[in-house]
Amino acid sequence: MTRFVLALQWSGRHSALDPAGPQAARIDSLWQFLWIVSAVVLAAVVAALLYASLHRRRHAEPEQAGAGTRTVVIGAVGLTVVILLVFLGLNFGTGRALTIPPDGAVQVRITGKQWWWEVTYPGNPPSYQVTTANELHVPVGEPVVVELGSSDVIHSFWPPDLVGKRDLIPGETASIWFQADRAGEYRAQCAEYCGHQHAKMALLIVAESRDSFDRWLARQRDSARTPADSLARRGQEVFLASSCVMCHTIRGTPAGSRIGPDLTHLASRRTIAAGTLPNTRGHLAGWILDPQRIKPGSRMPANPLAAGDLEALLAYLETLQ
Amino acid sequence: MTALLAASAACERETRRFHDEAQPPAAGGVRLTALEPGPATSSRALRHPYEDNAWAVSEGKRLYSQFNCAGCHAHGGGGMGPPLMDALWRYGAEPENVFASIAGGRPNGMPAFGTKVGATQIWQLAAYVRSMSGLVPKDVAPGRTDHMQVKAGEQAAPEAVPRNAAPEPPAP
Ligand SMILES: [Cu+2]
């Protein structure tokens, strides 16, 4: 059954039925238990109905409910109450187990924006803080505590392979923790309607070994270098002279606005525009020229750039490893 | 029947024009000062592309704080830049004048945004600036603020009949 449902999914790494960590596994086993019990109850009810309709009494009988009927009714009500209480207890236990994070967890902060995710790893000293977008890296087998906030409307963080949903509410900080036991890429999705592009608001979670996680984090701390190549250098000038600086940050350059995603390490990301497109040169060009075709209503305007400027700009963006 | 008619009238929704590429006002379309040569032109003939569109005005409102106009003009009350919610205009209140103020800058310290912000967003900003003194229709002006309220929504702004204010003399 599980396998069958999985096969219907468009991508193997966005499924609540294929848990990749202890939290999702607990939710999954609770769900399996609930549905098996519910299926048995449904089968019993249908069987009783069938029995009753096939064995109709031919004549109205004067004497009402006998002792047998009463036993059946009391038994069924009692059983229902017991089953519901068991469900309640199991739900409560699962909820408790998912709430309290163990000590020494990796700390991350995620801010929901219309319609992308800002991801921040606090640093010690603070200059080690790392800011990226739409991609969350975590070490395999270690607990991760995610602090959730929003800068506009309510969003909801939902990585079904790892844990359940948690809402991001403006002005409040929520938190959720999970642990990925299998290396791989998992897709999280905004699960609270937040405007036109709610559907195209995904976050990629990359679970990797502690070593490669540390290497990734260290690389994300660096500022962008001025490119050596002359075309890319011209691209940097295009970036700094056009609208991009009104909204984007590239650390190491004067561009420091935080309306849109931080682009300092854009080329290291697998997707652009919150999991909407793979990060390839062609998609990047299409996105920069007219984001409104790809995500209508998105908060990045069209940029009618001359062909030469666009080519230089793309060459520059590709150096942002 | 009446109910049906009323219901179908209510269905006419405002459209959000995401694919617009708005143009800057035509050169010479409006006289910015009385000193310009040529016949007087009526700027009323040029329609502002967004003043009938609530979504565009609210985008202007968002950009007004994101692009930090509030840093100099506060929420319309003025700071080192002049107030934008009153009736006094140094460089004119027509949509084209406001567009020109934002795109080209003004000599006493208003930066030019024209090379960094596209025409669509400048029109949205201009529509929002005008909504602060009640110059756009009430049903289009923003009704509230997403953040902490510092003043009533623009919808509540009384229409301020624009008057000319002399620009401050440039600092010596
Ligand atoms: Cu959403």
GROMACS .gro file of C-alpha atoms and ligand atoms in nm:
model
  494
    1MET     CA    1   0.000   0.000   0.000
    2THR     CA    2   0.267   0.247   0.107
    3ARG     CA    3   0.477   0.160  -0.197
    4PHE     CA    4   0.177   0.202  -0.423
    5VAL     CA    5   0.096   0.550  -0.294
    6LEU     CA    6   0.464   0.641  -0.320
    7ALA     CA    7   0.477   0.540  -0.683
    8LEU     CA    8   0.204   0.796  -0.753
    9GLN     CA    9   0.410   1.083  -0.612
   10TRP     CA   10   0.583   1.309  -0.861
   11SER     CA   11   0.905   1.299  -0.668
   12GLY     CA   12   1.033   1.042  -0.422
   13ARG     CA   13   1.165   1.300  -0.184
   14HIS     CA   14   0.841   1.468  -0.083
   15SER     CA   15   0.643   1.205   0.096
   16ALA     CA   16   0.508   1.159   0.445
   17LEU     CA   17   0.498   0.783   0.383
   18ASP     CA   18   0.870   0.737   0.340
   19PRO     CA   19   1.012   0.878   0.663
   20ALA     CA   20   1.379   0.977   0.665
   21GLY     CA   21   1.409   1.061   1.032
   22PRO     CA   22   1.276   0.960   1.376
   23GLN     CA   23   1.008   1.232   1.392
   24ALA     CA   24   0.862   1.149   1.055
   25ALA     CA   25   0.888   0.778   1.146
   26ARG     CA   26   0.682   0.835   1.462
   27ILE     CA   27   0.421   1.030   1.270
   28ASP     CA   28   0.421   0.759   1.006
   29SER     CA   29   0.375   0.471   1.252
   30LEU     CA   30   0.096   0.661   1.430
   31TRP     CA   31  -0.070   0.714   1.095
   32GLN     CA   32  -0.030   0.347   0.997
   33PHE     CA   33  -0.187   0.237   1.326
   34LEU     CA   34  -0.476   0.484   1.293
   35TRP     CA   35  -0.559   0.378   0.944
   36ILE     CA   36  -0.537   0.004   1.008
   37VAL     CA   37  -0.767   0.033   1.312
   38SER     CA   38  -1.002   0.258   1.113
   39ALA     CA   39  -1.004   0.010   0.825
   40VAL     CA   40  -1.092  -0.277   1.061
   41VAL     CA   41  -1.372  -0.073   1.220
   42LEU     CA   42  -1.507   0.025   0.878
   43ALA     CA   43  -1.500  -0.339   0.767
   44ALA     CA   44  -1.686  -0.447   1.082
   45VAL     CA   45  -1.953  -0.177   1.040
   46VAL     CA   46  -2.008  -0.265   0.674
   47ALA     CA   47  -2.028  -0.635   0.763
   48ALA     CA   48  -2.286  -0.564   1.036
   49LEU     CA   49  -2.492  -0.353   0.795
   50LEU     CA   50  -2.482  -0.623   0.531
   51TYR     CA   51  -2.581  -0.888   0.785
   52ALA     CA   52  -2.870  -0.676   0.911
   53SER     CA   53  -3.005  -0.599   0.565
   54LEU     CA   54  -2.982  -0.960   0.451
   55HIS     CA   55  -3.153  -1.097   0.762
   56ARG     CA   56  -3.450  -0.862   0.773
   57ARG     CA   57  -3.730  -0.969   0.999
   58ARG     CA   58  -4.035  -1.061   0.791
   59HIS     CA   59  -4.301  -0.952   1.041
   60ALA     CA   60  -4.314  -0.671   1.290
   61GLU     CA   61  -4.237  -0.834   1.622
   62PRO     CA   62  -4.412  -0.699   1.928
   63GLU     CA   63  -4.141  -0.740   2.190
   64GLN     CA   64  -3.877  -0.466   2.168
   65ALA     CA   65  -3.496  -0.479   2.212
   66GLY     CA   66  -3.404  -0.794   2.389
   67ALA     CA   67  -3.106  -0.853   2.612
   68GLY     CA   68  -2.896  -0.953   2.308
   69THR     CA   69  -2.951  -0.623   2.130
   70ARG     CA   70  -2.868  -0.425   2.440
   71THR     CA   71  -2.537  -0.611   2.484
   72VAL     CA   72  -2.444  -0.540   2.123
   73VAL     CA   73  -2.520  -0.166   2.152
   74ILE     CA   74  -2.337  -0.124   2.484
   75GLY     CA   75  -2.044  -0.328   2.353
   76ALA     CA   76  -2.015  -0.117   2.034
   77VAL     CA   77  -2.036   0.215   2.220
   78GLY     CA   78  -1.783   0.096   2.477
   79LEU     CA   79  -1.542  -0.024   2.212
   80THR     CA   80  -1.571   0.307   2.023
   81VAL     CA   81  -1.493   0.507   2.336
   82VAL     CA   82  -1.194   0.285   2.415
   83ILE     CA   83  -1.057   0.313   2.060
   84LEU     CA   84  -1.095   0.692   2.059
   85LEU     CA   85  -0.922   0.718   2.399
   86VAL     CA   86  -0.634   0.505   2.270
   87PHE     CA   87  -0.605   0.732   1.963
   88LEU     CA   88  -0.607   1.038   2.185
   89GLY     CA   89  -0.333   0.896   2.408
   90LEU     CA   90  -0.113   0.800   2.114
   91ASN     CA   91  -0.160   1.142   1.951
   92PHE     CA   92  -0.070   1.315   2.274
   93GLY     CA   93   0.240   1.098   2.320
   94THR     CA   94   0.357   1.161   1.964
   95GLY     CA   95   0.301   1.535   2.002
   96ARG     CA   96   0.506   1.538   2.322
   97ALA     CA   97   0.789   1.340   2.170
   98LEU     CA   98   0.809   1.579   1.874
   99THR     CA   99   0.811   1.899   2.077
  100ILE     CA  100   1.113   1.880   2.302
  101PRO     CA  101   1.447   1.902   2.121
  102PRO     CA  102   1.756   1.731   2.261
  103ASP     CA  103   2.053   1.947   2.366
  104GLY     CA  104   2.333   2.040   2.132
  105ALA     CA  105   2.116   2.070   1.822
  106VAL     CA  106   2.222   2.265   1.512
  107GLN     CA  107   2.042   2.603   1.518
  108VAL     CA  108   1.894   2.761   1.206
  109ARG     CA  109   1.652   3.046   1.149
  110ILE     CA  110   1.407   3.049   0.860
  111THR     CA  111   1.207   3.357   0.764
  112GLY     CA  112   0.914   3.314   0.528
  113LYS     CA  113   0.870   3.582   0.262
  114GLN     CA  114   0.628   3.613  -0.024
  115TRP     CA  115   0.731   3.376  -0.193
  116TRP     CA  116   1.066   3.243  -0.082
  117TRP     CA  117   1.255   3.137   0.231
  118GLU     CA  118   1.545   3.319   0.392
  119VAL     CA  119   1.775   3.079   0.577
  120THR     CA  120   2.017   3.208   0.843
  121TYR     CA  121   2.275   3.016   1.045
  122PRO     CA  122   2.374   3.222   1.351
  123GLY     CA  123   2.749   3.256   1.393
  124ASN     CA  124   2.987   3.293   1.680
  125PRO     CA  125   3.139   3.553   1.641
  126PRO     CA  126   2.841   3.720   1.473
  127SER     CA  127   3.043   3.790   1.160
  128TYR     CA  128   3.030   3.414   1.098
  129GLN     CA  129   2.657   3.433   1.042
  130VAL     CA  130   2.552   3.276   0.712
  131THR     CA  131   2.253   3.394   0.510
  132THR     CA  132   2.123   3.204   0.211
  133ALA     CA  133   1.788   3.130   0.052
  134ASN     CA  134   1.563   2.842  -0.041
  135GLU     CA  135   1.820   2.581   0.060
  136LEU     CA  136   1.872   2.436   0.406
  137HIS     CA  137   2.177   2.217   0.468
  138VAL     CA  138   2.181   1.986   0.771
  139PRO     CA  139   2.424   1.724   0.898
  140VAL     CA  140   2.293   1.366   0.887
  141GLY     CA  141   2.204   1.202   1.218
  142GLU     CA  142   2.208   1.524   1.423
  143PRO     CA  143   1.909   1.706   1.564
  144VAL     CA  144   1.834   2.043   1.401
  145VAL     CA  145   1.625   2.315   1.566
  146VAL     CA  146   1.462   2.551   1.317
  147GLU     CA  147   1.336   2.885   1.444
  148LEU     CA  148   1.055   3.007   1.224
  149GLY     CA  149   0.938   3.362   1.161
  150SER     CA  150   0.770   3.557   0.886
  151SER     CA  151   0.816   3.908   0.754
  152ASP     CA  152   0.480   3.943   0.580
  153VAL     CA  153   0.194   3.694   0.606
  154ILE     CA  154   0.145   3.350   0.761
  155HIS     CA  155   0.339   3.070   0.591
  156SER     CA  156   0.388   2.710   0.700
  157PHE     CA  157   0.702   2.499   0.694
  158TRP     CA  158   0.635   2.140   0.588
  159PRO     CA  159   0.910   1.887   0.512
  160PRO     CA  160   0.697   1.569   0.510
  161ASP     CA  161   0.994   1.329   0.492
  162LEU     CA  162   1.134   1.471   0.815
  163VAL     CA  163   0.861   1.612   1.039
  164GLY     CA  164   0.511   1.764   1.037
  165LYS     CA  165   0.401   2.121   0.969
  166ARG     CA  166   0.466   2.435   1.171
  167ASP     CA  167   0.326   2.780   1.092
  168LEU     CA  168   0.542   3.090   1.046
  169ILE     CA  169   0.351   3.379   1.201
  170PRO     CA  170   0.451   3.745   1.158
  171GLY     CA  171   0.571   3.895   1.484
  172GLU     CA  172   0.614   3.559   1.653
  173THR     CA  173   0.885   3.298   1.669
  174ALA     CA  174   0.788   2.935   1.647
  175SER     CA  175   1.030   2.647   1.646
  176ILE     CA  176   1.040   2.290   1.528
  177TRP     CA  177   1.311   2.026   1.536
  178PHE     CA  178   1.391   1.727   1.324
  179GLN     CA  179   1.670   1.490   1.240
  180ALA     CA  180   1.756   1.342   0.900
  181ASP     CA  181   1.892   0.989   0.931
  182ARG     CA  182   1.941   0.931   0.561
  183ALA     CA  183   2.155   1.155   0.344
  184GLY     CA  184   1.966   1.301   0.051
  185GLU     CA  185   1.761   1.591  -0.076
  186TYR     CA  186   1.415   1.652   0.061
  187ARG     CA  187   1.158   1.900  -0.049
  188ALA     CA  188   0.975   2.121   0.199
  189GLN     CA  189   0.675   2.319   0.084
  190CYS     CA  190   0.483   2.617   0.216
  191ALA     CA  191   0.164   2.465   0.351
  192GLU     CA  192  -0.040   2.775   0.438
  193TYR     CA  193  -0.190   2.974   0.154
  194CYS     CA  194   0.005   3.299   0.136
  195GLY     CA  195  -0.079   3.463  -0.196
  196HIS     CA  196  -0.048   3.407  -0.572
  197GLN     CA  197   0.274   3.215  -0.570
  198HIS     CA  198   0.212   2.999  -0.264
  199ALA     CA  199   0.243   2.684  -0.476
  200LYS     CA  200   0.586   2.790  -0.601
  201MET     CA  201   0.733   2.834  -0.255
  202ALA     CA  202   0.945   2.528  -0.190
  203LEU     CA  203   1.261   2.479   0.012
  204LEU     CA  204   1.525   2.218  -0.061
  205ILE     CA  205   1.670   2.039   0.241
  206VAL     CA  206   2.010   1.883   0.179
  207ALA     CA  207   2.113   1.626   0.441
  208GLU     CA  208   2.485   1.547   0.416
  209SER     CA  209   2.769   1.414   0.630
  210ARG     CA  210   2.905   1.636   0.909
  211ASP     CA  211   3.223   1.694   0.708
  212SER     CA  212   3.061   1.818   0.394
  213PHE     CA  213   2.812   2.022   0.599
  214ASP     CA  214   3.102   2.199   0.775
  215ARG     CA  215   3.273   2.259   0.444
  216TRP     CA  216   2.954   2.402   0.295
  217LEU     CA  217   2.900   2.631   0.594
  218ALA     CA  218   3.258   2.758   0.581
  219ARG     CA  219   3.227   2.834   0.212
  220GLN     CA  220   2.897   3.019   0.262
  221ARG     CA  221   3.071   3.248   0.513
  222ASP     CA  222   3.304   3.388   0.248
  223SER     CA  223   3.231   3.711   0.066
  224ALA     CA  224   3.215   3.705  -0.310
  225ARG     CA  225   3.547   3.763  -0.485
  226THR     CA  226   3.587   4.012  -0.768
  227PRO     CA  227   3.604   3.791  -1.076
  228ALA     CA  228   3.932   3.769  -1.265
  229ASP     CA  229   3.766   3.711  -1.600
  230SER     CA  230   3.692   4.034  -1.790
  231LEU     CA  231   3.343   3.935  -1.909
  232ALA     CA  232   3.241   3.845  -1.554
  233ARG     CA  233   3.393   4.169  -1.429
  234ARG     CA  234   3.175   4.357  -1.673
  235GLY     CA  235   2.881   4.152  -1.544
  236GLN     CA  236   2.953   4.276  -1.194
  237GLU     CA  237   2.940   4.632  -1.322
  238VAL     CA  238   2.606   4.559  -1.488
  239PHE     CA  239   2.475   4.415  -1.162
  240LEU     CA  240   2.589   4.715  -0.959
  241ALA     CA  241   2.462   4.968  -1.212
  242SER     CA  242   2.113   4.827  -1.264
  243SER     CA  243   1.810   4.763  -1.050
  244CYS     CA  244   1.950   4.448  -0.886
  245VAL     CA  245   2.119   4.646  -0.607
  246MET     CA  246   1.784   4.785  -0.494
  247CYS     CA  247   1.685   4.438  -0.375
  248HIS     CA  248   1.977   4.195  -0.353
  249THR     CA  249   2.290   4.147  -0.144
  250ILE     CA  250   2.621   4.020  -0.275
  251ARG     CA  251   2.861   4.031   0.018
  252GLY     CA  252   3.193   4.182  -0.082
  253THR     CA  253   3.026   4.437  -0.313
  254PRO     CA  254   2.828   4.754  -0.233
  255ALA     CA  255   2.503   4.563  -0.301
  256GLY     CA  256   2.343   4.514   0.039
  257SER     CA  257   1.967   4.519   0.014
  258ARG     CA  258   1.760   4.243   0.169
  259ILE     CA  259   1.432   4.266  -0.020
  260GLY     CA  260   1.523   3.963  -0.233
  261PRO     CA  261   1.740   3.656  -0.169
  262ASP     CA  262   2.110   3.694  -0.084
  263LEU     CA  263   2.299   3.610  -0.404
  264THR     CA  264   2.653   3.585  -0.259
  265HIS     CA  265   2.665   3.211  -0.329
  266LEU     CA  266   2.391   3.185  -0.587
  267ALA     CA  267   2.583   2.948  -0.813
  268SER     CA  268   2.618   2.693  -0.531
  269ARG     CA  269   2.240   2.654  -0.507
  270ARG     CA  270   2.059   2.377  -0.690
  271THR     CA  271   1.739   2.567  -0.770
  272ILE     CA  272   1.624   2.926  -0.819
  273ALA     CA  273   1.305   3.108  -0.727
  274ALA     CA  274   1.217   2.883  -0.431
  275GLY     CA  275   1.250   2.544  -0.597
  276THR     CA  276   1.068   2.658  -0.910
  277LEU     CA  277   1.348   2.605  -1.163
  278PRO     CA  278   1.679   2.418  -1.171
  279ASN     CA  279   1.971   2.658  -1.144
  280THR     CA  280   2.100   2.650  -1.501
  281ARG     CA  281   2.217   2.932  -1.723
  282GLY     CA  282   1.908   2.924  -1.945
  283HIS     CA  283   1.664   2.930  -1.654
  284LEU     CA  284   1.860   3.206  -1.485
  285ALA     CA  285   1.843   3.416  -1.802
  286GLY     CA  286   1.468   3.357  -1.835
  287TRP     CA  287   1.414   3.444  -1.471
  288ILE     CA  288   1.615   3.767  -1.479
  289LEU     CA  289   1.454   3.894  -1.799
  290ASP     CA  290   1.097   3.828  -1.690
  291PRO     CA  291   1.019   3.670  -1.353
  292GLN     CA  292   0.653   3.759  -1.409
  293ARG     CA  293   0.622   3.493  -1.676
  294ILE     CA  294   0.756   3.230  -1.439
  295LYS     CA  295   0.602   3.342  -1.110
  296PRO     CA  296   0.333   3.600  -1.192
  297GLY     CA  297   0.305   3.848  -0.905
  298SER     CA  298   0.650   3.765  -0.773
  299ARG     CA  299   0.824   4.060  -0.615
  300MET     CA  300   1.100   4.084  -0.869
  301PRO     CA  301   1.020   4.304  -1.170
  302ALA     CA  302   1.112   4.232  -1.531
  303ASN     CA  303   1.459   4.351  -1.630
  304PRO     CA  304   1.485   4.439  -1.997
  305LEU     CA  305   1.863   4.404  -2.030
  306ALA     CA  306   2.058   4.435  -2.353
  307ALA     CA  307   2.184   4.099  -2.484
  308GLY     CA  308   2.550   4.180  -2.420
  309ASP     CA  309   2.476   4.300  -2.067
  310LEU     CA  310   2.273   3.990  -1.992
  311GLU     CA  311   2.550   3.761  -2.108
  312ALA     CA  312   2.805   3.942  -1.893
  313LEU     CA  313   2.567   3.938  -1.596
  314LEU     CA  314   2.513   3.562  -1.631
  315ALA     CA  315   2.889   3.504  -1.652
  316TYR     CA  316   2.925   3.701  -1.329
  317LEU     CA  317   2.642   3.523  -1.148
  318GLU     CA  318   2.801   3.189  -1.238
  319THR     CA  319   3.119   3.287  -1.054
  320LEU     CA  320   2.924   3.323  -0.728
  321GLN     CA  321   3.012   2.975  -0.605
  322MET     CA  322  -3.348   3.881  -1.097
  323THR     CA  323  -3.227   4.197  -0.925
  324ALA     CA  324  -3.018   3.985  -0.694
  325LEU     CA  325  -2.868   3.806  -0.992
  326LEU     CA  326  -2.784   4.135  -1.160
  327ALA     CA  327  -2.631   4.270  -0.842
  328ALA     CA  328  -2.429   3.953  -0.801
  329SER     CA  329  -2.297   3.960  -1.155
  330ALA     CA  330  -2.202   4.327  -1.119
  331ALA     CA  331  -2.010   4.238  -0.806
  332CYS     CA  332  -1.816   3.983  -1.004
  333GLU     CA  333  -1.625   4.240  -1.198
  334ARG     CA  334  -1.295   4.215  -1.023
  335GLU     CA  335  -0.998   4.436  -1.060
  336THR     CA  336  -0.723   4.265  -1.257
  337ARG     CA  337  -0.365   4.261  -1.141
  338ARG     CA  338  -0.144   4.347  -1.433
  339PHE     CA  339   0.175   4.152  -1.374
  340HIS     CA  340   0.304   4.161  -1.728
  341ASP     CA  341   0.286   4.534  -1.775
  342GLU     CA  342   0.580   4.719  -1.900
  343ALA     CA  343   0.470   5.069  -1.821
  344GLN     CA  344   0.637   5.349  -2.010
  345PRO     CA  345   0.778   5.664  -1.857
  346PRO     CA  346   0.569   5.975  -1.932
  347ALA     CA  347   0.624   6.101  -2.286
  348ALA     CA  348   0.886   6.372  -2.305
  349GLY     CA  349   0.722   6.712  -2.335
  350GLY     CA  350   0.389   6.562  -2.238
  351VAL     CA  351   0.361   6.788  -1.942
  352ARG     CA  352   0.518   7.122  -1.862
  353LEU     CA  353   0.710   7.099  -1.542
  354THR     CA  354   0.760   7.474  -1.502
  355ALA     CA  355   0.610   7.788  -1.645
  356LEU     CA  356   0.948   7.874  -1.791
  357GLU     CA  357   0.937   7.600  -2.054
  358PRO     CA  358   0.873   7.716  -2.408
  359GLY     CA  359   0.572   7.605  -2.606
  360PRO     CA  360   0.199   7.609  -2.548
  361ALA     CA  361   0.053   7.510  -2.214
  362THR     CA  362  -0.037   7.142  -2.209
  363SER     CA  363  -0.301   6.983  -1.999
  364SER     CA  364  -0.160   6.688  -1.817
  365ARG     CA  365  -0.513   6.574  -1.736
  366ALA     CA  366  -0.515   6.418  -2.081
  367LEU     CA  367  -0.237   6.177  -1.981
  368ARG     CA  368  -0.379   5.906  -1.768
  369HIS     CA  369  -0.176   5.762  -1.490
  370PRO     CA  370  -0.154   5.391  -1.567
  371TYR     CA  371  -0.221   5.269  -1.213
  372GLU     CA  372  -0.443   5.510  -1.025
  373ASP     CA  373  -0.747   5.292  -1.075
  374ASN     CA  374  -0.577   4.981  -0.947
  375ALA     CA  375  -0.572   4.905  -0.576
  376TRP     CA  376  -0.315   4.630  -0.611
  377ALA     CA  377  -0.069   4.860  -0.789
  378VAL     CA  378  -0.112   5.129  -0.521
  379SER     CA  379  -0.050   4.873  -0.248
  380GLU     CA  380   0.264   4.756  -0.430
  381GLY     CA  381   0.370   5.122  -0.429
  382LYS     CA  382   0.310   5.131  -0.056
  383ARG     CA  383   0.529   4.825  -0.003
  384LEU     CA  384   0.806   4.969  -0.221
  385TYR     CA  385   0.784   5.304  -0.039
  386SER     CA  386   0.911   5.138   0.277
  387GLN     CA  387   1.132   4.876   0.109
  388PHE     CA  388   1.317   5.138  -0.098
  389ASN     CA  389   1.344   5.348   0.216
  390CYS     CA  390   1.154   5.656   0.100
  391ALA     CA  391   1.032   5.653   0.461
  392GLY     CA  392   1.391   5.715   0.574
  393CYS     CA  393   1.368   6.075   0.445
  394HIS     CA  394   0.995   6.143   0.414
  395ALA     CA  395   0.879   5.935   0.713
  396HIS     CA  396   0.535   5.790   0.657
  397GLY     CA  397   0.435   6.101   0.468
  398GLY     CA  398   0.483   6.348   0.750
  399GLY     CA  399   0.827   6.451   0.633
  400GLY     CA  400   1.176   6.439   0.776
  401MET     CA  401   1.478   6.566   0.591
  402GLY     CA  402   1.255   6.535   0.283
  403PRO     CA  403   0.931   6.736   0.260
  404PRO     CA  404   0.599   6.596   0.383
  405LEU     CA  405   0.412   6.407   0.113
  406MET     CA  406   0.073   6.384   0.282
  407ASP     CA  407  -0.007   6.755   0.270
  408ALA     CA  408  -0.140   6.989   0.000
  409LEU     CA  409   0.192   7.158  -0.070
  410TRP     CA  410   0.397   7.040  -0.365
  411ARG     CA  411   0.732   7.188  -0.460
  412TYR     CA  412   0.740   7.023  -0.801
  413GLY     CA  413   0.378   6.961  -0.883
  414ALA     CA  414   0.121   6.701  -0.785
  415GLU     CA  415   0.029   6.565  -1.127
  416PRO     CA  416   0.124   6.200  -1.174
  417GLU     CA  417   0.387   6.300  -1.430
  418ASN     CA  418   0.539   6.553  -1.189
  419VAL     CA  419   0.563   6.296  -0.913
  420PHE     CA  420   0.709   6.044  -1.159
  421ALA     CA  421   0.970   6.303  -1.259
  422SER     CA  422   1.053   6.380  -0.894
  423ILE     CA  423   1.120   6.013  -0.822
  424ALA     CA  424   1.291   5.918  -1.148
  425GLY     CA  425   1.505   6.226  -1.196
  426GLY     CA  426   1.557   6.339  -0.838
  427ARG     CA  427   1.529   6.700  -0.721
  428PRO     CA  428   1.813   6.941  -0.643
  429ASN     CA  429   1.773   6.979  -0.266
  430GLY     CA  430   1.858   6.622  -0.182
  431MET     CA  431   1.601   6.397  -0.350
  432PRO     CA  432   1.802   6.113  -0.507
  433ALA     CA  433   1.725   6.002  -0.865
  434PHE     CA  434   1.583   5.649  -0.872
  435GLY     CA  435   1.537   5.631  -1.249
  436THR     CA  436   1.846   5.425  -1.330
  437LYS     CA  437   1.774   5.175  -1.054
  438VAL     CA  438   1.396   5.137  -1.057
  439GLY     CA  439   1.187   5.048  -1.361
  440ALA     CA  440   0.900   5.264  -1.490
  441THR     CA  441   0.634   5.021  -1.365
  442GLN     CA  442   0.753   5.046  -1.007
  443ILE     CA  443   0.800   5.424  -1.029
  444TRP     CA  444   0.438   5.461  -1.143
  445GLN     CA  445   0.333   5.241  -0.851
  446LEU     CA  446   0.532   5.460  -0.612
  447ALA     CA  447   0.388   5.776  -0.767
  448ALA     CA  448   0.034   5.644  -0.727
  449TYR     CA  449   0.104   5.564  -0.364
  450VAL     CA  450   0.262   5.905  -0.298
  451ARG     CA  451  -0.051   6.070  -0.438
  452SER     CA  452  -0.276   5.847  -0.230
  453MET     CA  453  -0.120   5.991   0.085
  454SER     CA  454  -0.295   6.324   0.022
  455GLY     CA  455  -0.616   6.171  -0.104
  456LEU     CA  456  -0.550   6.224  -0.475
  457VAL     CA  457  -0.645   5.873  -0.587
  458PRO     CA  458  -0.998   5.727  -0.562
  459LYS     CA  459  -1.095   5.612  -0.212
  460ASP     CA  460  -1.165   5.255  -0.325
  461VAL     CA  461  -0.812   5.225  -0.458
  462ALA     CA  462  -0.613   5.375  -0.168
  463PRO     CA  463  -0.474   5.130   0.088
  464GLY     CA  464  -0.703   5.089   0.387
  465ARG     CA  465  -0.452   4.976   0.643
  466THR     CA  466  -0.089   4.899   0.710
  467ASP     CA  467   0.061   4.554   0.741
  468HIS     CA  468   0.305   4.674   1.003
  469MET     CA  469   0.261   4.880   1.316
  470GLN     CA  470   0.005   5.154   1.246
  471VAL     CA  471   0.168   5.495   1.258
  472LYS     CA  472  -0.123   5.678   1.098
  473ALA     CA  473  -0.466   5.599   0.960
  474GLY     CA  474  -0.481   5.420   0.626
  475GLU     CA  475  -0.448   5.629   0.310
  476GLN     CA  476  -0.815   5.559   0.243
  477ALA     CA  477  -0.893   5.791   0.531
  478ALA     CA  478  -0.677   6.076   0.392
  479PRO     CA  479  -0.887   6.383   0.309
  480GLU     CA  480  -0.835   6.504  -0.044
  481ALA     CA  481  -0.585   6.788  -0.020
  482VAL     CA  482  -0.619   7.031  -0.309
  483PRO     CA  483  -0.262   7.064  -0.438
  484ARG     CA  484  -0.092   7.401  -0.398
  485ASN     CA  485   0.250   7.507  -0.510
  486ALA     CA  486   0.521   7.551  -0.254
  487ALA     CA  487   0.836   7.730  -0.348
  488PRO     CA  488   1.134   7.495  -0.336
  489GLU     CA  489   1.377   7.584  -0.063
  490PRO     CA  490   1.667   7.785  -0.194
  491PRO     CA  491   1.968   7.560  -0.247
  492ALA     CA  492   2.213   7.565   0.039
  493PRO     CA  493   2.488   7.824  -0.025
  494CU      CU  494   0.234   2.971   0.127
   0.00000   0.00000   0.00000
